[in-house]
Coordinates of C-alpha atoms in Angstrom, one line a residue:
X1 CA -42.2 81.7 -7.7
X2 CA -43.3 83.9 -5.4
X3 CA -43.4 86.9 -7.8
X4 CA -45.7 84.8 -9.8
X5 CA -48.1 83.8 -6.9
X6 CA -50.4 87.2 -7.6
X7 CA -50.1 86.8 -11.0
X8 CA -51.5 83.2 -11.3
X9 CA -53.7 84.3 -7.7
X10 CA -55.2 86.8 -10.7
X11 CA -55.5 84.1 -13.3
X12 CA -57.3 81.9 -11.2
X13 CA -60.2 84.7 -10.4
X14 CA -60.6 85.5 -13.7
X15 CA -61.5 81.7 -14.8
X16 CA -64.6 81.0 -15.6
X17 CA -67.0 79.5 -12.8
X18 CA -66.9 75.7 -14.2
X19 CA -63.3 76.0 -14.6
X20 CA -62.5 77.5 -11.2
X21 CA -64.6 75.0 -9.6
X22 CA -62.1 72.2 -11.5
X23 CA -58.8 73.9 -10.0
X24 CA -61.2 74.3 -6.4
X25 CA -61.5 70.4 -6.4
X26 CA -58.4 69.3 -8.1
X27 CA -56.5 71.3 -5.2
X28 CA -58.9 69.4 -2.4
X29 CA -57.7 66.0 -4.1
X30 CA -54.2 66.8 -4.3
X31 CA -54.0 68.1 -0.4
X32 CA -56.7 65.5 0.6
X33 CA -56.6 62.1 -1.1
X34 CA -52.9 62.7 -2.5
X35 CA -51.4 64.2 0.9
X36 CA -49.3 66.5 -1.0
X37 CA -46.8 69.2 1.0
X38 CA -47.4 72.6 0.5
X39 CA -44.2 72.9 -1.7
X40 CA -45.6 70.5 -4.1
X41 CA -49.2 71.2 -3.5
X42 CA -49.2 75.0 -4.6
X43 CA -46.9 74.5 -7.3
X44 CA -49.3 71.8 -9.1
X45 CA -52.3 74.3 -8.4
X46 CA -50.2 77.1 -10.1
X47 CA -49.7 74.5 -13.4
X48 CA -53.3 73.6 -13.5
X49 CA -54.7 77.6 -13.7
X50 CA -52.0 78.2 -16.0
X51 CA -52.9 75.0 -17.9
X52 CA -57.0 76.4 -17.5
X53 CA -56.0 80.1 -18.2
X54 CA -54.2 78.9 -21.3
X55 CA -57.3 76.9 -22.7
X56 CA -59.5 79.5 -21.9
X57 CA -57.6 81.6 -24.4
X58 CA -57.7 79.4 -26.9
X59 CA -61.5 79.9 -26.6
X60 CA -62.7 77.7 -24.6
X61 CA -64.4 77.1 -21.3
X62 CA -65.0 73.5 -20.6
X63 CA -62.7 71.0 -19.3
X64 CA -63.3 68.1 -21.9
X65 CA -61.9 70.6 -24.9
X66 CA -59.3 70.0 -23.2
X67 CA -56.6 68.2 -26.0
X68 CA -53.8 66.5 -26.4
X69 CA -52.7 69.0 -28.9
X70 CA -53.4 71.8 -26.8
X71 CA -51.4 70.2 -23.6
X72 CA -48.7 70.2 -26.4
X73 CA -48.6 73.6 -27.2
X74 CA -49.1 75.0 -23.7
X75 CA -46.0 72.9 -22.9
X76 CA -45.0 74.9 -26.0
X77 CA -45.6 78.5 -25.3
X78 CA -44.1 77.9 -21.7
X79 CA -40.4 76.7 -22.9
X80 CA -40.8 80.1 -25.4
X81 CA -41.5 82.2 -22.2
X82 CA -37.6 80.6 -20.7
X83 CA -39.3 78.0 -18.8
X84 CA -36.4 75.7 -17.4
X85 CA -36.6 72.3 -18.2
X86 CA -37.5 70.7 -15.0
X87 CA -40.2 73.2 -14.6
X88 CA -41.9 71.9 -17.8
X89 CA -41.3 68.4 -16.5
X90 CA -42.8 69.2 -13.5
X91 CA -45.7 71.3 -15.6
X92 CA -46.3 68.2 -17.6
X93 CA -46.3 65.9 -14.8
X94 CA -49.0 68.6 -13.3
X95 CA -50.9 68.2 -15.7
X96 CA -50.8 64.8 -16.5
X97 CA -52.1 64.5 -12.6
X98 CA -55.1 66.9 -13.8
X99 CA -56.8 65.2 -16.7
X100 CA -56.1 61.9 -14.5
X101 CA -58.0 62.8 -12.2
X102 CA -60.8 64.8 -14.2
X103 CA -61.0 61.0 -15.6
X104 CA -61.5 59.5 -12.8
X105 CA -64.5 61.6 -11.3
X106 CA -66.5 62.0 -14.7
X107 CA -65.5 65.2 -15.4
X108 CA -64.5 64.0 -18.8
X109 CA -64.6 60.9 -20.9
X110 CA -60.9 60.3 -21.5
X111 CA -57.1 61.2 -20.3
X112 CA -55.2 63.1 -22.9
X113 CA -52.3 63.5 -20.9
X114 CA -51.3 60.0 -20.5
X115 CA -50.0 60.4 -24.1
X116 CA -48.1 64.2 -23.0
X117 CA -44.2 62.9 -22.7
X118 CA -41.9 65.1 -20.6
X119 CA -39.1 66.8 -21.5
X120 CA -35.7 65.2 -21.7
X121 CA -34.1 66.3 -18.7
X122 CA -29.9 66.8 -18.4
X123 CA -28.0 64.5 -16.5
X124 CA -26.8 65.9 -13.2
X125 CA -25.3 65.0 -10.2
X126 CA -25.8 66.4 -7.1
X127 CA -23.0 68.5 -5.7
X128 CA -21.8 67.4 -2.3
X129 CA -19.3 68.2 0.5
X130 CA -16.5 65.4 1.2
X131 CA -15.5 64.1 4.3
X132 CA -13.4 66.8 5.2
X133 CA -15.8 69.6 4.2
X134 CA -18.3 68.3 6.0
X135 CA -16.0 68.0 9.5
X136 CA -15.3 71.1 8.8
X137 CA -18.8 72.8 8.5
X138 CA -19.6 71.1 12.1
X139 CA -16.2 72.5 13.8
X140 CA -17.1 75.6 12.6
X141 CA -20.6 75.4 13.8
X142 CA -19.7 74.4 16.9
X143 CA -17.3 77.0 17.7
X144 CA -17.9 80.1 15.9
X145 CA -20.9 82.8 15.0
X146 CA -21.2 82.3 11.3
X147 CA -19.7 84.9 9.1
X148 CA -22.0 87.8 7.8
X149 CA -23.6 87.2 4.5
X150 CA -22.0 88.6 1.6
X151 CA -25.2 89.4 0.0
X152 CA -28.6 89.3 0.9
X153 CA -31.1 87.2 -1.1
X154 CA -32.7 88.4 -4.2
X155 CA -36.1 90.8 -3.7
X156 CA -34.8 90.8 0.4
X157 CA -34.7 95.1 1.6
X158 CA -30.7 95.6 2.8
X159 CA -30.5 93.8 6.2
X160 CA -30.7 96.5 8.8
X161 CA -28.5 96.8 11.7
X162 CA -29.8 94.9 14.8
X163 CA -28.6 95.0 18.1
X164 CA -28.3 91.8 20.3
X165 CA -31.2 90.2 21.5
X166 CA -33.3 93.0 19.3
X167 CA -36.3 91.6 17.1
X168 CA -38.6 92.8 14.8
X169 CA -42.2 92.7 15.7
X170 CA -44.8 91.7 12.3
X171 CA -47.4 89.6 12.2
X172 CA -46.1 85.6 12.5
X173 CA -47.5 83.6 9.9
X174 CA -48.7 80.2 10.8
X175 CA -46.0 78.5 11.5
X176 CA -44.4 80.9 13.2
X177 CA -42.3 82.8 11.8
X178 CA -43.2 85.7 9.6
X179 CA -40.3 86.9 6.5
X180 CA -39.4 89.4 8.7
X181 CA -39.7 87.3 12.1
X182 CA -36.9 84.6 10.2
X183 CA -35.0 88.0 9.3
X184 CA -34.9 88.8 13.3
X185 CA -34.4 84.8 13.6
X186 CA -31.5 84.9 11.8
X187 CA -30.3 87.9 13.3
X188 CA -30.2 85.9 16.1
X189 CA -28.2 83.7 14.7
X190 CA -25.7 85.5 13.1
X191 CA -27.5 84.8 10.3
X192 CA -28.8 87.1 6.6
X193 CA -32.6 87.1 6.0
X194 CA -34.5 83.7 4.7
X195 CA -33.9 83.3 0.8
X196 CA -31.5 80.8 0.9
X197 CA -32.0 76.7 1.9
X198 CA -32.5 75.3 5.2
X199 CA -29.8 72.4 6.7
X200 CA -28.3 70.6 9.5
X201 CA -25.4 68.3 9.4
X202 CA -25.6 66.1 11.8
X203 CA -22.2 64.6 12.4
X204 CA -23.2 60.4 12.3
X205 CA -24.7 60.3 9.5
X206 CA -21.3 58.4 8.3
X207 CA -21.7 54.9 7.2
X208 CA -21.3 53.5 10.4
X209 CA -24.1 55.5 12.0
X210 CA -26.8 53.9 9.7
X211 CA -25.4 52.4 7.2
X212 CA -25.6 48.2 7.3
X213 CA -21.8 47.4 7.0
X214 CA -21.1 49.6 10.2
X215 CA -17.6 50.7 8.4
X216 CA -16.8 54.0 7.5
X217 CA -14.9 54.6 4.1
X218 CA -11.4 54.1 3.6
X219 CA -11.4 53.7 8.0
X220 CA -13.0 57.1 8.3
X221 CA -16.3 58.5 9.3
X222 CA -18.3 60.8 7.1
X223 CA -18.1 63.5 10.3
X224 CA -14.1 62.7 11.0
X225 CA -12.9 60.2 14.0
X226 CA -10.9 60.7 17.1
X227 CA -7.9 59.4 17.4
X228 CA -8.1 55.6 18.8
X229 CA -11.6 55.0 17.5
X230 CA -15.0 56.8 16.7
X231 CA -17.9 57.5 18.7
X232 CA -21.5 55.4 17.4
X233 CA -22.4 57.4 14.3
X234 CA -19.2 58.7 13.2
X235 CA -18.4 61.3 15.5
X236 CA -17.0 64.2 14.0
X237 CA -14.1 65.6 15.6
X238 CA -14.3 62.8 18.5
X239 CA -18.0 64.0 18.9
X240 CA -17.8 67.2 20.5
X241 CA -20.7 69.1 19.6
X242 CA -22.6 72.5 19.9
X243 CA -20.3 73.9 23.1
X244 CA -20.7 70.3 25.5
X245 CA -19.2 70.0 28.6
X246 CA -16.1 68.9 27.9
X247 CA -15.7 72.1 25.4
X248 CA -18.1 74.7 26.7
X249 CA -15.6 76.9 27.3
X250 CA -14.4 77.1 23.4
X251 CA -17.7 76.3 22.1
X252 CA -20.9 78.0 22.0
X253 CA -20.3 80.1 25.2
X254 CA -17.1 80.7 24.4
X255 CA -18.2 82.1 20.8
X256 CA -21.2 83.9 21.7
X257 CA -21.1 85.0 25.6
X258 CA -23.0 84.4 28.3
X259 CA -24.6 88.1 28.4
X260 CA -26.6 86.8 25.1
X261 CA -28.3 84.0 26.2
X262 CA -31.0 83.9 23.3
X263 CA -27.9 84.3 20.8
X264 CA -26.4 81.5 22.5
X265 CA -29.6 79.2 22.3
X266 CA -30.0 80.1 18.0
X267 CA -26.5 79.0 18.3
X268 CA -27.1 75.9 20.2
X269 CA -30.5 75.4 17.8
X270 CA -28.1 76.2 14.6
X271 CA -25.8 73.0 15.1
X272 CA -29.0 71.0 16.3
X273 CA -30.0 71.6 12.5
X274 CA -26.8 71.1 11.1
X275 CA -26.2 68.1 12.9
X276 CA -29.7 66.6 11.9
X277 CA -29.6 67.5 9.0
X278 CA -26.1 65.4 7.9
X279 CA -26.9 62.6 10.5
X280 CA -30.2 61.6 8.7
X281 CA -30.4 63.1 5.6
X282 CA -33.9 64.4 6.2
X283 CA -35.6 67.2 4.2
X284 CA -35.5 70.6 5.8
X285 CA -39.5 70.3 6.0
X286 CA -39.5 67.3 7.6
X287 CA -36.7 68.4 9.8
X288 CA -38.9 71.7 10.4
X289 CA -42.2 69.8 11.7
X290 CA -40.5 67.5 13.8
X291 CA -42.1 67.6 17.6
X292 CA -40.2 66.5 20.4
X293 CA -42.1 63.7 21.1
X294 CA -40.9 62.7 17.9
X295 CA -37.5 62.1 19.2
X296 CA -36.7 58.8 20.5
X297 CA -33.8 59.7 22.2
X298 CA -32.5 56.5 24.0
X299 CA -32.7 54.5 20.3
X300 CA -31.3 57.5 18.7
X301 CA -34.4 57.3 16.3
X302 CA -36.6 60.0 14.2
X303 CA -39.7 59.6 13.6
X304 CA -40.3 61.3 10.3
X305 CA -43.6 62.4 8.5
X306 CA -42.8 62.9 5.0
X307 CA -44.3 63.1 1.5
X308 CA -47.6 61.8 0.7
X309 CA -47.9 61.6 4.8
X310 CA -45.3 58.2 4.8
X311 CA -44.1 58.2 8.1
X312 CA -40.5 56.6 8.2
X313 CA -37.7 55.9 11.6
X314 CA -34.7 57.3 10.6
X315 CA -32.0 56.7 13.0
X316 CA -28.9 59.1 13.9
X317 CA -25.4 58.9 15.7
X318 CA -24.1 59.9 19.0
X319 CA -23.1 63.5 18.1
X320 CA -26.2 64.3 16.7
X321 CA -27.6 63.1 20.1
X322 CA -25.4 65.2 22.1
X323 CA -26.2 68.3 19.9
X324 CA -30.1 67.9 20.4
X325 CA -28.8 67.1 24.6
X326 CA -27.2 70.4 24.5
X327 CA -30.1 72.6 22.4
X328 CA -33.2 71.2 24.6
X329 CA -31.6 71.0 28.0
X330 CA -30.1 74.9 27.2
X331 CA -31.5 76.1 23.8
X332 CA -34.6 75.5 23.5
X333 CA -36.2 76.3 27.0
X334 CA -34.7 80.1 26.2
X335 CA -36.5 80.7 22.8
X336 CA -39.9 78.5 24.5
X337 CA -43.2 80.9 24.8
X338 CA -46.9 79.8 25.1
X339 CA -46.9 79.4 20.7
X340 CA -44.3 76.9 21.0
X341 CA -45.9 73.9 21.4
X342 CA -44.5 70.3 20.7
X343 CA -42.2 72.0 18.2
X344 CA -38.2 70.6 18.2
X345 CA -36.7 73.3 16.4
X346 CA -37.9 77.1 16.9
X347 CA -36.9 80.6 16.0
X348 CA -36.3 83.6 18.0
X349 CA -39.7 84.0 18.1
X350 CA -40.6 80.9 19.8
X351 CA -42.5 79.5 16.8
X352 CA -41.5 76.5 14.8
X353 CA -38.5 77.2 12.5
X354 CA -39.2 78.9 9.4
X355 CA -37.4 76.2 6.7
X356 CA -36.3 79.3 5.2
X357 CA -34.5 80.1 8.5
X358 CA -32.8 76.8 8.1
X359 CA -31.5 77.4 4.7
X360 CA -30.1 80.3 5.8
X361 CA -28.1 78.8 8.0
X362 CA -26.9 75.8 5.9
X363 CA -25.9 78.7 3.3
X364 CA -24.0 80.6 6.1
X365 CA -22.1 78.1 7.5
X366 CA -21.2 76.9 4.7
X367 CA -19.5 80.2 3.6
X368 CA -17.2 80.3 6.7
X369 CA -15.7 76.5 5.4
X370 CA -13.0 77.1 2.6
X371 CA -13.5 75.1 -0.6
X372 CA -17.0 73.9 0.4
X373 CA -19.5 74.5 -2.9
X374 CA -22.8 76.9 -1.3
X375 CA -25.4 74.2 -0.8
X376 CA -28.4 74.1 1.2
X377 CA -30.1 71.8 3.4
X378 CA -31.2 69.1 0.2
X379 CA -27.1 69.6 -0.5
X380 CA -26.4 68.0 2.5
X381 CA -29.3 65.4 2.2
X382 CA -27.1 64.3 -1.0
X383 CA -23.9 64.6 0.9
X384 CA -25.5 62.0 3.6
X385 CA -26.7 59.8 0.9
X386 CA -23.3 60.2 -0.7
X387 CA -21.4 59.4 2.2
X388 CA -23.7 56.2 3.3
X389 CA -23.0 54.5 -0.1
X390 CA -19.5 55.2 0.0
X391 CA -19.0 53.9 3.0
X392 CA -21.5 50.5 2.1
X393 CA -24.8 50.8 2.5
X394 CA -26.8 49.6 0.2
X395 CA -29.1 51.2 -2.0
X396 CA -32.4 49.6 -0.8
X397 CA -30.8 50.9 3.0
X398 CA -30.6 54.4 1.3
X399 CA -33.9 54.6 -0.1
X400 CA -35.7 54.0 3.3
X401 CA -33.7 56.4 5.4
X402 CA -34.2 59.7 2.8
X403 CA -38.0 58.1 2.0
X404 CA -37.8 58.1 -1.4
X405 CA -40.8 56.0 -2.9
X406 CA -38.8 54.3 -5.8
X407 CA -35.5 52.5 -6.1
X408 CA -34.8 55.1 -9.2
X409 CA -35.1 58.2 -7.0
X410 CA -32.2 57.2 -5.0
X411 CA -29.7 55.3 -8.5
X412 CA -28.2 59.1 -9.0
X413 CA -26.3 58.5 -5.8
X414 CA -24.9 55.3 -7.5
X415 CA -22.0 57.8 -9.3
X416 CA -20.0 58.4 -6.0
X417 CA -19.3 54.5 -5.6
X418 CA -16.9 53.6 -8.7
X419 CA -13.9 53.4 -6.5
X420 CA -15.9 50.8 -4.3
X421 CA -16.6 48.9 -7.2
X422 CA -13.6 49.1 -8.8
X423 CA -12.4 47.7 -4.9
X424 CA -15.2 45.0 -5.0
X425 CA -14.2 44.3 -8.9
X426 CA -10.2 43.3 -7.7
X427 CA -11.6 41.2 -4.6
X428 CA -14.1 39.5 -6.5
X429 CA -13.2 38.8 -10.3
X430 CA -10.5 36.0 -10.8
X431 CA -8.9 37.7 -13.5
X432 CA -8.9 40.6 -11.9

C-alpha cells in the first residue's frame, strides 16, 4: 500500500476539478460524519480516486455517469491487475460508501452501487496461539531480550549496527515516531525495524479475567496457573510479570542490565504491550492512543476509543496490572520528554508508540517461542477471543470487549468451541 500512495497521490492531482472536489468532500464525510481511522480512512480515499481515475478514462468527467456497469467493470479490471479478494471486497464496499453518499447530498439522482455485490470471500479462520504458546510468549517476554530478526521487512534498508542506548535522529512524524525513530525504537528493544504487526499479550485475558463464567478451560487459564490456584485474570506463570519484585533479579534487570536503563524501560514497555494486548484483546491502534488517564487502575478497566469513535471499558487481569505497575513506576518515566504527553505507551523517542513498533515486537517475541505460528498484534486479539469462548464466555460478552459492531463480526470465533459443545451436548441431551 504504501508503494501505491504516490501513485494514487498522482491520480488524484490529475482529476478533473469537479471530480477532485467529490474525493475532497467524500474524504471530509468519511473522517468527519463517519469517524473513520486513518487505516480505514485512506484506504477508502485511495478506492474512490481509483474508482474516479477509472471513469475519467472511460471518458468521462461527471460523477452522475457514473454506472452500475462501469462499477462492474472497474471491479473488473482490478481482479485482472491480481487484486486479492478482500481488497475488491473492501473496493466494492468503498465504493458502495461513495455513490451513497453522492445520493445523499444531491450530487446525483440515484445509487448505483447498492446493486454492486462483493466478491465471495474464502472461509478462514484466524490462526491463534494455544494456552501453552501463549504462556510461553509472556515467560519469554518477561525474562529475555528478544531474539534478532531473521529478516528485515520488505522495502526496510539492512538494519545497521547500533550501539546501546544509540538513536537515530530524523524528523518524528506526528505521533511520534518517525520510520526511522521506530527503527531506533526497536533497537531499543531488541527489536528489527517497523514492517511487521504491533501486539501485547496481556496474561488475564483467560476466561476467568473477563469472561462471565469466571472458569478457565479444562481448569486452566488462557496465560497458565500457579500451582494451588490462579491469580484474578488468569495469571500466567503465577503472575509474575515484566521483572517484579519477587523476580527482578531473573527478569527484566536480570536480562537487560542495569547499565542500560532505557533498554531496560523498552523492555518493561515491551511486556506492557504484550500483556495488554492478550489481556483485552484490543487493537494495536487502540492500544497505541491509549493515555494514562485512560487507565483505571484500581477496577482493572480500559477505557478504549475505537472505530467510528465508540468508546468501550474493557477490563483486564492482575498480571496485566502488575506489568503496566512495573512499566510506569520504572519504564515509562525513563523514555518521558516534554512531547510525551498523556501517552501510555512510548518509544525511545518519548513519543507515543509507533503501532508499527508494536507489531514488531509481537512478531519478535513470537519468534523466540517454539511452535508458535508468526502473528501480530490482531493474532493475538483472535487468540484472546479464542481463549474467552473456550473457556465460556458468551458471544454477546465477546463482541463488547473487542468492539465489534455486529454479532456476525465476532461468529468466526464460534469454530474453536466444538469440544464445548460436544461437552454441553453429553450434559444436556437425554439421549446423549
Amino acid at each position: 500500500m504504501a508503494g501505491s500512495r504516490p501513485r494514487v497521490a498522482a491520480l488524484r492531482a490529475a482529476l478533473p476539478p469537479a471530480l477532485a472536489e467529490t474525493v475532497d468532500a467524500f474524504e471530509a464525510y468519511l473522517e468527519h460524519e463517519r469517524s473513520h481511522p486513518p487505516t480505514t480512512l485512506r484506504a477508502y480515499v485511495a478506492d474512490a480516486v481509483l474508482l474516479l481515475d477509472h471513469l475519467t478514462r472511460s471518458g468521462q468527467d461527471r460523477l452522475d455517469a457514473l454506472d452500475l456497469s462501469l462499477l462492474r467493470s472497474w471491479l473488473a479490471r482490478q481482479r485482472s491487475t491480481g487484486a486479492a479478494p478482500r481488497t475488491l471486497a473492501r473496493r466494492a464496499a468503498a465504493a458502495r460508501a461513495l455513490t451513497a453518499w453522492a445520493q445523499r447530498t444531491g450530487r446525483r439522482a440515484d445509487d448505483p452501487g447498492r446493486d454492486l455485490a462483493s466478491p465471495k470471500l474464502p472461509a478462514h479462520l484466524p490462526r491463534v496461539l494455544d494456552v501453552t504458546q501463549a504462556t510461553a510468549l509472556l515467560d519469554t517476554a518477561r525474562t529475555n531480550r528478544p531474539s534478532p530478526s531473521k529478516a528485515a521487512p520488505a522495502g526496510a534498508a539492512p538494519p545497521r549496527a547500533t550501539a546501546p542506548g544509540e538513536t537515530a535522529a530524523p524528523p518524528a512524524t506526528p505521533d511520534g515516531a518517525s520510520p526511522s525513530a521506530a527503527n531506533s525504537d526497536a533497537t531499543m528493544s531488541g527489536t528489527t525495524p517497523p514492517g511487521g504487526t504491533s501486539g501485547n499479550a496481556p496474561a488475564g485475558i483467560g476466561p476467568s479475567g473477563v469472561g462471565p463464567s469466571g472458569s478457565a478451560p479444562s481448569g486452566s487459564a488462557p496465560g497458565g496457573s500457579a500451582p494451588g490456584g490462579s491469580a484474578p485474570g488468569g495469571a500466567v506463570s503465577g503472575g509474575a510479570v515484566a521483572g517484579g519484585a519477587a523476580s527482578a533479579g531473573a527478569g527484566a534487570e536480570g536480562s537487560v542490565g542495569e547499565s542500560d536503563p532505557r533498554a531496560e524501560a523498552a523492555l518493561l514497555r515491551d511486556v506492557a504491550v504484550l500483556e495488554l494486548l492478550y489481556a483485552t484483546g484490543v487493537r494495536v491502534s487502540e492500544l497505541c492512543g491509549l493515555d494514562v488517564d485512560d487507565v483505571d487502575r484500581e477496577r482493572r478497566l480500559l477505557r478504549v476509543v475505537g472505530k467510528g469513535n465508540r468508546e468501550r471499558s474493557v477490563p483486564y487481569g492482575v498480571p496485566a496490572e502488575r506489568a503496566i505497575t512495573m512499566w510506569l513506576e520504572r519504564g515509562r518515566p525513563t523514555l518521558a520528554t516534554p512531547r510525551s504527553g498523556p501517552a501510555l505507551l512510548l518509544g525511545v523517542r518519548g513519543g507515543r508508540l509507533d503501532p508499527r513498533t508494536a507489531r514488531q515486537i509481537v512478531h519478535d517475541r513470537l519468534r523466540d517461542v517454539p511452535g508458535a505460528p508468526d502473528l501480530g498484534p490482531h493474532g493475538l486479539r483472535h487468540t484472546a477471543a479464542t481463549h474467552l469462548l473456550a473457556g465460556g464466555a458468551d458471544l454477546r460478552t465477546v463482541q463488547e470487549l473487542l468492539g465489534h459492531a455486529t454479532l456476525a463480526t465476532t461468529q468466526i470465533y464460534t469454530h474453536v468451541t466444538v469440544d464445548r459443545l460436544r461437552t454441553a451436548y453429553r450434559q444436556a441431551h437425554p439421549r446423549a
